[in-house]
Each structure stands twice: as C-alpha cells, then as structure tokens.
Coordinates of C-alpha atoms in Angstrom, one line a residue:
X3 CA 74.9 -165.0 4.9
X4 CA 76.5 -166.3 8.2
X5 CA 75.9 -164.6 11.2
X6 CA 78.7 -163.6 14.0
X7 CA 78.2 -166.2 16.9
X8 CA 81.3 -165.4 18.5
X9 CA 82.9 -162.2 17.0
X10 CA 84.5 -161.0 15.2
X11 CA 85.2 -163.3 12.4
X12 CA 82.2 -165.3 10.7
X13 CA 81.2 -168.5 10.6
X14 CA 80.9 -171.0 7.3
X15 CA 77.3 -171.8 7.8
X16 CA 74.4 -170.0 9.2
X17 CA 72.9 -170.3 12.3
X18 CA 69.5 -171.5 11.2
X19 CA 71.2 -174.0 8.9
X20 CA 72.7 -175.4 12.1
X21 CA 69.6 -175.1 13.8
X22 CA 67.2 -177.2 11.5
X23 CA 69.8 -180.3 11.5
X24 CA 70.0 -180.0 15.2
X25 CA 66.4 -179.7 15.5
X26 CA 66.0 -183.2 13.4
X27 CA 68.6 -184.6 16.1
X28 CA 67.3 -183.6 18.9
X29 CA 65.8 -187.0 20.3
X30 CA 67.3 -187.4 23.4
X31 CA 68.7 -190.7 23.0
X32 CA 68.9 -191.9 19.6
X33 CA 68.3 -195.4 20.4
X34 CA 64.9 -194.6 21.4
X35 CA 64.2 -192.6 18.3
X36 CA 60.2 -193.9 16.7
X37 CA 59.3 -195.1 20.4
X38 CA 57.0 -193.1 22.5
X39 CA 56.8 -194.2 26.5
X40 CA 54.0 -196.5 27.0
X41 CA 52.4 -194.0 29.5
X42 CA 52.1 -191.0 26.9
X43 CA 54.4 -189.7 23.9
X44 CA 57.3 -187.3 24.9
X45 CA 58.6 -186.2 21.8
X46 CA 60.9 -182.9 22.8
X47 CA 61.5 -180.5 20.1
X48 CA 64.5 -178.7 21.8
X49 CA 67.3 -176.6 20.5
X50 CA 70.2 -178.7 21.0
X51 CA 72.1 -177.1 24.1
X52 CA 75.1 -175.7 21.8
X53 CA 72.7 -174.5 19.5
X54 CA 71.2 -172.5 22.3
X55 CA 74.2 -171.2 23.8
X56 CA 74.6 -169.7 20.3
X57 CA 71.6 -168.2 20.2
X58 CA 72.3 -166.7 23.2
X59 CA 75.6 -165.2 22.1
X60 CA 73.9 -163.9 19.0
X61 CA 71.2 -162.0 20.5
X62 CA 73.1 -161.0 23.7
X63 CA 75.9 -159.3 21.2
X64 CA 73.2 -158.1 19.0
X65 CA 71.5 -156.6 22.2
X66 CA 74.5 -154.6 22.8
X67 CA 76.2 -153.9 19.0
X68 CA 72.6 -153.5 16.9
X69 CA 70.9 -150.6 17.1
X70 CA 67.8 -152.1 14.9
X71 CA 67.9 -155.4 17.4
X72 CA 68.0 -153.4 20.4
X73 CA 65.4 -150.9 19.9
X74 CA 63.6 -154.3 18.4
X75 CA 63.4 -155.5 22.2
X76 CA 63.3 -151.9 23.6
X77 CA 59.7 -151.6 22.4
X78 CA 58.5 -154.6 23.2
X79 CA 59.8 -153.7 27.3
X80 CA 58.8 -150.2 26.8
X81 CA 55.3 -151.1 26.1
X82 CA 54.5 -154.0 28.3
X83 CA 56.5 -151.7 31.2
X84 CA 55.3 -148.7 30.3
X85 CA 55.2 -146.1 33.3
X86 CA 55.7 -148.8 35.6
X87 CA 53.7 -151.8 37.3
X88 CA 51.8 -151.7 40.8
X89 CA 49.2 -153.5 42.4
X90 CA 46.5 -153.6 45.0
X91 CA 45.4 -156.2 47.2
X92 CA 41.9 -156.7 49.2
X93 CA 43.5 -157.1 52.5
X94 CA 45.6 -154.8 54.1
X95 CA 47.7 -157.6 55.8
X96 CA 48.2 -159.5 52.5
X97 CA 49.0 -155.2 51.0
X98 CA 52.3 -155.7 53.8
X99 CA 53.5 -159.1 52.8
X100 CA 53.3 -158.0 49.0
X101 CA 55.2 -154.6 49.9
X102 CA 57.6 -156.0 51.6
X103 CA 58.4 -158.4 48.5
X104 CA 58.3 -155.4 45.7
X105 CA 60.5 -153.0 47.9
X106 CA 63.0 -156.0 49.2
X107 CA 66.5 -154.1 48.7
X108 CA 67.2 -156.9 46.4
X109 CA 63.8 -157.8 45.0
X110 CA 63.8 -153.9 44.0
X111 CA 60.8 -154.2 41.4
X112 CA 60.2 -150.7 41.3
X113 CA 63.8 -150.9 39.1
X114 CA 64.3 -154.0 38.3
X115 CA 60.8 -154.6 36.4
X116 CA 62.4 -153.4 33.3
X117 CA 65.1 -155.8 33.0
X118 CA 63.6 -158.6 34.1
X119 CA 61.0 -158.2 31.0
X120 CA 64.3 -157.4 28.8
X121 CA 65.4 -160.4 30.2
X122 CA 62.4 -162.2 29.1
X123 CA 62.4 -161.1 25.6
X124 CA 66.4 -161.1 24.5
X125 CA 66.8 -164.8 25.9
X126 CA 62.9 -166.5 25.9
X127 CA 63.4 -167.6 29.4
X128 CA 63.7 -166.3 33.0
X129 CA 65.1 -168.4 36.1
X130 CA 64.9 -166.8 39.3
X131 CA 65.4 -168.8 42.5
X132 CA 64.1 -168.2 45.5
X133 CA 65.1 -168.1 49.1
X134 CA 62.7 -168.0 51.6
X135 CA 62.9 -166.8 55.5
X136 CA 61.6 -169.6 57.1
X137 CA 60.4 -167.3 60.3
X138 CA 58.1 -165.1 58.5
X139 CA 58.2 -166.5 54.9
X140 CA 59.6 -163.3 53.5
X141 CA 60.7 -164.5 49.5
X142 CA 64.0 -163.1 48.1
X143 CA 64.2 -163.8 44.2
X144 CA 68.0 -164.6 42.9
X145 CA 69.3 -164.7 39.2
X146 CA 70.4 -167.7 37.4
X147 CA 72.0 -167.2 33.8
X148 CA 70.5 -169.2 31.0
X149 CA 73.7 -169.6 29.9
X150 CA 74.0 -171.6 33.1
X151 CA 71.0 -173.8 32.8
X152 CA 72.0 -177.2 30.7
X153 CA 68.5 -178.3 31.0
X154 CA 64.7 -178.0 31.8
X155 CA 63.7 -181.3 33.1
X156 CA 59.8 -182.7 32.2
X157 CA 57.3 -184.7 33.8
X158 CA 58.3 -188.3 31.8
X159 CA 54.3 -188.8 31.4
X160 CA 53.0 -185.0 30.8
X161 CA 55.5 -182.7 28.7
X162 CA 53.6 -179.9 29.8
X163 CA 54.9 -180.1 33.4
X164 CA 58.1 -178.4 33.9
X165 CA 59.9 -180.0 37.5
X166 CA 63.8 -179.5 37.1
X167 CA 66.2 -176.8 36.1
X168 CA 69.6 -178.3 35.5
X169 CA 72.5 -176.3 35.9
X170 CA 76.2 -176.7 34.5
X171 CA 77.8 -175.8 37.7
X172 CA 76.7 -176.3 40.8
X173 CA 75.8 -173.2 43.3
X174 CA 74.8 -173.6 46.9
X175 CA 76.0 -176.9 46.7
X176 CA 73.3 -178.1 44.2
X177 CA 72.7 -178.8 40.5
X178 CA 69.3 -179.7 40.1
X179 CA 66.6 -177.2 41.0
X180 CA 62.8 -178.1 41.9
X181 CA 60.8 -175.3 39.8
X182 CA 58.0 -173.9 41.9
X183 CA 54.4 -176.0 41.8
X184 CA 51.7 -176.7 43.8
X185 CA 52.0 -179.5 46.6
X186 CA 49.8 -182.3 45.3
X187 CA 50.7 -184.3 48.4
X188 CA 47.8 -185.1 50.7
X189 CA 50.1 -185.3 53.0
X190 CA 52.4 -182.7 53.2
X191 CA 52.1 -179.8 55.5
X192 CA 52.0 -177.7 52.9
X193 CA 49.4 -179.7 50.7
X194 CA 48.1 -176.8 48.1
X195 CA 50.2 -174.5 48.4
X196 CA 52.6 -172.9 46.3
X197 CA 56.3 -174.7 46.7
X198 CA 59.7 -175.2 45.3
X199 CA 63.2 -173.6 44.6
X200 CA 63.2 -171.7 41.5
X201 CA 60.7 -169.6 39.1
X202 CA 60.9 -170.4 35.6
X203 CA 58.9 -168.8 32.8
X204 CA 59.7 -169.0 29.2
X205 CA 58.2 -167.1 26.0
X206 CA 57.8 -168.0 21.9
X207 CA 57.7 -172.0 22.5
X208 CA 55.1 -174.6 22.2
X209 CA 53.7 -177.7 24.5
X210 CA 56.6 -180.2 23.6
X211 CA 59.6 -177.4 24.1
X212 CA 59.9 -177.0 27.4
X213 CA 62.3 -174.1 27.4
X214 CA 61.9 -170.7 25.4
X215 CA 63.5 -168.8 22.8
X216 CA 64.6 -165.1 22.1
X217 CA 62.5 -162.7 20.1
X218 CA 65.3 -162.2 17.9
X219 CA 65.7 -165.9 17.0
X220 CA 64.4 -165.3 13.8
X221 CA 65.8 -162.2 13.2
X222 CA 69.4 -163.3 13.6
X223 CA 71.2 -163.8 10.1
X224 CA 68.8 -161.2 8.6
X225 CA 69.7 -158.7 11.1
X226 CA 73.7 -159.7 10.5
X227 CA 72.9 -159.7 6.8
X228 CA 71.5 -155.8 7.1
X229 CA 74.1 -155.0 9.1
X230 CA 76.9 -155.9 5.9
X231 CA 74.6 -154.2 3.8
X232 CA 74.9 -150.7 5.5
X233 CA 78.5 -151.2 6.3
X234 CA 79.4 -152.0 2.2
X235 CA 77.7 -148.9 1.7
X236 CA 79.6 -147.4 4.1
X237 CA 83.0 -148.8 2.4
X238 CA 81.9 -147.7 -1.2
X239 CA 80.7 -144.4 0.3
X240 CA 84.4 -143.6 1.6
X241 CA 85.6 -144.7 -1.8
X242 CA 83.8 -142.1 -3.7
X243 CA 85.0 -139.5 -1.8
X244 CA 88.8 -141.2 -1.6
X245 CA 90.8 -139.0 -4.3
X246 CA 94.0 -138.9 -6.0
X247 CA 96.4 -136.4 -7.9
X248 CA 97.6 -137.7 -11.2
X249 CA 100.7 -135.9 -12.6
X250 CA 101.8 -136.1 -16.0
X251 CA 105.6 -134.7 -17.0
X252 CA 105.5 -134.8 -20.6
X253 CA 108.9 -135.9 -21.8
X254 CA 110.6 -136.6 -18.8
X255 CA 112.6 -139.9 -18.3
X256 CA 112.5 -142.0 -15.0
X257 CA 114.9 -139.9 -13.3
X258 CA 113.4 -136.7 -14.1
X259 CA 109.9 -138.1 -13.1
X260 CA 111.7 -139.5 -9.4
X261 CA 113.5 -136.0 -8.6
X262 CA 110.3 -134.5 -9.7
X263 CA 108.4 -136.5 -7.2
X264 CA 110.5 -135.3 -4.1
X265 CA 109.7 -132.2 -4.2
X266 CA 106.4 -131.5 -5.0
X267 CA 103.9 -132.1 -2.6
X268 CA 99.5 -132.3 -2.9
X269 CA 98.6 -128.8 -3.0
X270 CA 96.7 -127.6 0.1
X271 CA 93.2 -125.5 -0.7
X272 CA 93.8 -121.5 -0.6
X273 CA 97.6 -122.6 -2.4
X274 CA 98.9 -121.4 -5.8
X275 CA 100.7 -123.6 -8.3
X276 CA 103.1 -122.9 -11.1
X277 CA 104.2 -125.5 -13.7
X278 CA 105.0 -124.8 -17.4
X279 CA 103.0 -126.7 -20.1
X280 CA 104.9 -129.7 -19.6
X281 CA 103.5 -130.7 -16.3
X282 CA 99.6 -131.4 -15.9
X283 CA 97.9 -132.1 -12.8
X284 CA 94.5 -134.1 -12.5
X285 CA 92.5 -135.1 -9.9
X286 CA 91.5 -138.6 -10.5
X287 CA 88.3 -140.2 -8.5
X288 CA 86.6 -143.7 -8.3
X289 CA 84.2 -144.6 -10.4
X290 CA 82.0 -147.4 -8.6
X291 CA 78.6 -147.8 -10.7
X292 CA 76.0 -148.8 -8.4
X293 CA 72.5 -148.5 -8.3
X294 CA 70.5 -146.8 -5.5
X295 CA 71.2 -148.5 -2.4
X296 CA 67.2 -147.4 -0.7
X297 CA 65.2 -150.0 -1.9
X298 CA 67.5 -152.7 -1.0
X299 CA 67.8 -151.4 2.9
X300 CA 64.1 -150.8 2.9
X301 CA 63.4 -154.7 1.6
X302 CA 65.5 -155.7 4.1
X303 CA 64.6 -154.0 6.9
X304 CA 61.2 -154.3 5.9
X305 CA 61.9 -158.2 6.4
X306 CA 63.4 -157.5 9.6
X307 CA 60.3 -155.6 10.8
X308 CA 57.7 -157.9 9.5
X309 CA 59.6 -161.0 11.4
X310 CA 59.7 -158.7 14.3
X311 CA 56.1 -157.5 14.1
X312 CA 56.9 -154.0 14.6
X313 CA 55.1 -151.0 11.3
X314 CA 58.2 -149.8 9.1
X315 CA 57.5 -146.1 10.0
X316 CA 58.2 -146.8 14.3
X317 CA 61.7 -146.6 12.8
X318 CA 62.1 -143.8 11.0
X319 CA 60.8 -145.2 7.6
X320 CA 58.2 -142.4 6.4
X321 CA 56.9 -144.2 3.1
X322 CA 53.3 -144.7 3.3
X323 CA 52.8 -142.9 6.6
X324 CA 49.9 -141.2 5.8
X325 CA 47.7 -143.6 4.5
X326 CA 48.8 -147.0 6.5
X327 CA 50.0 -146.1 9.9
X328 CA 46.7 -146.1 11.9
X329 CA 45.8 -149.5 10.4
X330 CA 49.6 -150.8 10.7
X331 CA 49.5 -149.9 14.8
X332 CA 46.7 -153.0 15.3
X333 CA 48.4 -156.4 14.7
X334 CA 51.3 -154.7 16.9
X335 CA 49.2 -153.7 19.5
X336 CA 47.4 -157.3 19.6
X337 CA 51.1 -159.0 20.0
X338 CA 52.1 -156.2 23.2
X339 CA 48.8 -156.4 24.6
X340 CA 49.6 -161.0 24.5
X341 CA 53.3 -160.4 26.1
X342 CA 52.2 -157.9 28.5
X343 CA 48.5 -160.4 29.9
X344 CA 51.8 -163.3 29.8
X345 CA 53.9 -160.5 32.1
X346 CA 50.8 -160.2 34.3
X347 CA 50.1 -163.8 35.0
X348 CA 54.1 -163.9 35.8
X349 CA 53.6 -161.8 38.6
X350 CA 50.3 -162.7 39.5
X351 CA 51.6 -167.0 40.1
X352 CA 54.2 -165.0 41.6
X353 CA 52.9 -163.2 44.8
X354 CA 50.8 -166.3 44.5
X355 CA 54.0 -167.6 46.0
X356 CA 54.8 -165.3 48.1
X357 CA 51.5 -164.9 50.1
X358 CA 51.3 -168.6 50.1
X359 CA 54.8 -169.0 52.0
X360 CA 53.6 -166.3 54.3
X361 CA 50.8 -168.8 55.3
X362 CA 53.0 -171.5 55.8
X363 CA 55.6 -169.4 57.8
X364 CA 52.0 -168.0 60.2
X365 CA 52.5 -164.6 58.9
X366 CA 49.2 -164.5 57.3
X367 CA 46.1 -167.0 58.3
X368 CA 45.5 -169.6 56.0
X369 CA 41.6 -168.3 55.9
X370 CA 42.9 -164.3 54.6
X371 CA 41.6 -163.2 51.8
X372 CA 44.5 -163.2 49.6
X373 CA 42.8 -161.0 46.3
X374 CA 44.9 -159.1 45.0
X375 CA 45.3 -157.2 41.4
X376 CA 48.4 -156.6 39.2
X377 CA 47.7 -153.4 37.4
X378 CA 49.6 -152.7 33.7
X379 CA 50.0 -149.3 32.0
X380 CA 47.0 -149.5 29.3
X381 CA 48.7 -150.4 25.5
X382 CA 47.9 -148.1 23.4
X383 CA 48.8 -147.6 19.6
X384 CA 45.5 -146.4 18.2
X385 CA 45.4 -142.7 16.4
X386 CA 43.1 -140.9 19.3
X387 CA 42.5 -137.9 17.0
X388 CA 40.7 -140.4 13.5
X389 CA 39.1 -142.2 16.4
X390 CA 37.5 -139.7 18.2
X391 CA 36.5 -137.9 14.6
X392 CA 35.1 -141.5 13.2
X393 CA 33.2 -141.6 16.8
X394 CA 31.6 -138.0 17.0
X395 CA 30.2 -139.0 13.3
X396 CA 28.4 -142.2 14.3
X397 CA 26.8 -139.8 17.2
X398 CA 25.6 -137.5 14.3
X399 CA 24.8 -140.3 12.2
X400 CA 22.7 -141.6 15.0
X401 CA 21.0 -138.6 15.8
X402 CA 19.6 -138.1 12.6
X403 CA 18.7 -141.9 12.4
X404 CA 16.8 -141.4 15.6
X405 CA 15.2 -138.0 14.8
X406 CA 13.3 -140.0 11.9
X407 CA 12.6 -142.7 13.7
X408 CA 14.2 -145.6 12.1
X409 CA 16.4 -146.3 15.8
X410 CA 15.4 -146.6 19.1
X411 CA 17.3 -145.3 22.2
X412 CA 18.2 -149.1 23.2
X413 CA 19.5 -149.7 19.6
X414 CA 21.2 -145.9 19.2
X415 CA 23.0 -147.0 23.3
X416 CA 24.1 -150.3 21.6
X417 CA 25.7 -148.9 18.6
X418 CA 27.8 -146.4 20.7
X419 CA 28.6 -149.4 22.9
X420 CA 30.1 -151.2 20.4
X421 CA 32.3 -148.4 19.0
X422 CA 33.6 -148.0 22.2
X423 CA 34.5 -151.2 22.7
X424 CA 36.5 -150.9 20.0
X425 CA 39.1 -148.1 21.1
X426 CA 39.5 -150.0 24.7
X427 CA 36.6 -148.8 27.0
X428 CA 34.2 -150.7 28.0
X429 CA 30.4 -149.2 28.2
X430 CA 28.5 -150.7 30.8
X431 CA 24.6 -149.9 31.4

C-alpha cells in the first residue's frame, strides 16, 4: 500500500512509514538529542518539513481527485458553516469597526467563511497576515500558503507560545513573521493590546507540536488503498464483459485458415451468417473467479469512516440504517460541535484584534464597551421525530406519576428539564 505523493506513479514506501522514522528524527539538532534546556524541556514532536510538504500534496490531490476525501472535509465545513456566520456586538460603534472588517472587499467573510474553514481542515493550519491602516486601524487579512511556511518558531522556555512563522521565500521584503499576541510590555504604547503580523491557528496537534495537521492525515494510504480497490474492480469488470469470436475451420491448412481470415469479418447484431459444417463460430469470454467484491469495499470504507469519524450510512451505505443511525449521529455531532466552538474562538481572538487596533489607531475609545457575540448555525444530527415521540412519553409518564402522587410539580419540572437538555435547549425557570 503506497500512496501517490506526487502523481501519477507510486512510491516504494508509505507515507506513514516515512512519517514514524521522521517522527523519531525530529530533534532539531541531533547533538542536543537527551538534553532538555535548563529553563524548561522543549521536546518538539514535528513532522519533519519534507514529510509535511507531503502531506500536503496528498491531501491537496486527494481534495481535488477523491470523491470519498472530499466529501470527507465537505461535511466537516458544511456543518461548522452551516447557513452562514454573523455576529452582534453591544455597541453600535464597535457594530461599524466589525462591519467594516467582514464586508472589506477583500476580507469578504460573507464568501470566504467557507474556505477559510476548508482551509483549516484539508491542511491543519491557517496563516493569514495582516495589514493594518495605521489612520483608522482598519485590518486587512492576506493569505500565506502552508506550503510556504518552513517553520513555526516557539517560545525557547514555553512550547505552548507560538512567536514566529518562517517562510521559504521572502514577501514584502521579510521572512520571519511576528504571530499576533498580546503586548506584555509595560512600556509600550500599546501595552495589552492585541499586536503582531500574522494570524496563525492550527487543528489535530498537541502542546509540544506547534504546527497542525490535515484531517485526512490518517486517512491517506487507506484512502489510496480504497481507491485501487474500486478501480481493480473496475479493470476485472471490463474484462468480463471483453469478448471474443473463436473460429474453427475443420480441415483447413495454414493457408486456407489465412485467406479465410481476410475476409470474414465479426458479425454485426441484426446480421445473418452462412458457413457449411466445416466452419464453427464461438463466442469465447473471460472467466475471472472472484468472490463478491461488497464486503471488502464496505470493510474498507468502513475503516475510512471510522478514522474519519463520519456513520457509514452519511454516504450512501444503507446496512443497518434502521436500527443504528440515530445513535451513530452522537459521537459525530460531539466532534462538529468541538471544531465549530474552535472556529468560534478563531474569530472571536480575531475581532479581538481588530477592535483592539481600532483603539490604538483613536477610532474607538479605549473605555468602549467592546462585547460582542459570534453566532454559529446550531449542529444538529439528532432524529427530531424519535425525540420528540421519546419526549411526549415522559410527559405522559409524568402525568400519571403525578396524578397518583408519587411526583411533585418541582420534581415532574426537573425531569422535563433534563430531557430537554438533552436535545440542545436549555430550560430555564
């Protein structure tokens, strides 16, 4: 199994193969491997850069070849995105700056919501710089390709503090980028604010990996490996229905057999055919023995699925519908409901930024209120219809309960309260 990093033709060893040995190489200087810095250990569990720029081949061609791998990340957007994101702020003032942002011409959230969250899911990791007006603090966000970035520098004595992006090239005349952080400088005019040159945010990583990875990373050779499944079946598919005429002349010599031969021709359907006895015509098929191809595509795309955290029957897989869908739609729901509160706090650090450079530029007073809210479309994969059925039982069920007296009204509120809370609305009193 070796999955196509740069296509068409395949490579000798898999990608994850290549990943685990660059994994246990990835000290950053191998003279200092077993020592720690004296003020705190710093051990970085990075994907070596080539490895990287692999995996962001693979999932970039899987992205746009795939149709299991794109849909993959097309329901992790679609959910998180839903109908679209707004917000609302507390002060009409702070409402302006934060419009002005969203509706920039180039900014263009209103569009470019969705593939920024692509973005986010296919490579791990966004980088978007920004350029500020320095007369009235408007923010402009750019783009700068992870393929680009050689390197997410960290604080040498806290891992957890993200302070460079390192590109390969340089643009605007630079090559290192200050991410955005809050001044910490007593002081600096801008003490507690929000400053820097460049947004970064990165998804499926822990504390001592600064930079993210793709949802697909795991998914890679088993997606390639289902992919040359389907297309052998394909292959032996067309086989079966290849055929050939067989022609026997009984008696006839080589020459006979080769004059024979340039004349007649396959007969076309709705022809008729003479021949004596002599001559036999027979159609002559493959026979490739195989056994039913179903189960092995449904174990492996069952594997896919799993790794992906996505229920068989979202793509078009109708065994066991019936009796496991409504249960299969939770552990989904839980992992879009985490990626879409991650989304949120995205936005919410920043037009942190943004009101904060208004502030600084004297758009906005440094004593505004500055609340605001980043509203989501709700996720939702529960079955409404069992729900609302299992719900208008329990209200029988406590009716009765409390026509003979074993609940009270408080206990019978408190019960409904609870099954409530479990479909997503909260009861308050």
């Amino acid at each position: 199994m070796a999955y196509l990093i740069k296509a068409p033709p395949k490579v000798d060893s898999t990608f994850h193969e290549s990943a685990q040995v660059g994994l246990r190489a990835s000290v950053r200087d191998e003279d200092e491997r077993g020592w720690r810095p004296l003020t705190g250990a710093r051990t970085i569990r990075e994907l070596p850069h080539h490895l990287r720029m692999r995996m962001l081949r693979a999932t970039k061609y899987l992205y746009d070849s795939n149709p299991l791998a794109r849909r993959i990340v097309e329901y992790t957007k679609n959910f998180v995105v839903g109908e679209g994101i707004y917000y609302r702020a507390s002060d009409p003032r702070v409402k302006e700056v934060l419009d002005d942002f969203w509706y920039d011409e180039v900014n263009n959230w209103p569009i470019r919501q969705h593939e920024r969250v692509l973005e986010l899911c296919l490579y791990g990791e966004v980088f978007w710089p920004v350029s500020v007006n320095k007369r009235n603090g408007h923010v402009r966000l750019g783009y700068f390709d992870p393929f680009e970035v050689v390197d997410v520098r960290v604080n040498e004595s806290n891992c957890l503090i993200a302070e460079e992006v390192i590109l390969s090239r340089e643009i605007a005349g630079k090559q290192a980028y200050r991410i955005i952080h809050r001044d910490e400088n007593p002081r600096s005019p801008s003490y507690g604010y929000l400053v820097g040159e460049v947004f970064f945010f990165a998804v499926n990583r822990v504390s001592n990996t600064p930079r993210g990875t793709s949802d697909l990373l795991p998914l890679i050779d088993w997606i390639d490996a289902y992919d040359q499944f389907l297309f052998m079946r394909l292959d032996r598919e067309m086989l079966i229905n290849s055929v050939c005429w067989d022609v026997t002349l009984e008696g006839a010599d080589a020459t006979q057999i080769e004059e024979y031969a340039k004349t007649a021709k396959p007969p076309t359907p709705g022809t008729v055919r003479f021949h004596n006895e002599r001559v036999r015509w027979e159609v002559v098929a493959p026979k490739l023995e195989s056994s039913d191809a179903l189960q092995e595509s449904r174990l492996l795309r069952g594997h896919i699925l799993a790794g992906a955290g996505f229920p068989p029957h979202w793509f078009a897989d109708p065994e066991g519908v019936r009796a496991v869908a409504y249960e299969m739609g939770f552990p989904t729901e839980k992992m879009l409901v985490a990626r879409q509160k991650f989304v949120k706090s995205m936005l919410e650090f920043v037009f942190n930024f943004v009101i904060d450079q208004a502030i600084l530029a004297r758009r906005l007073p440094r004593d505004v209120d500055r609340r605001f809210e980043v509203i989501f479309p709700e996720i939702s994969v529960r079955d409404l219809e069992r729900t609302s059925r299992a719900l208008s039982n329990v209200v029988r069920a406590l009716s009765e309960a409390k026509q003979q007296g074993w609940l009270a009204d408080e206990e019978c509120r408190k019960v409904i309260s609870s099954v409530l809370a479990q479909i997503g609305v909260n009861f308050h009193e």
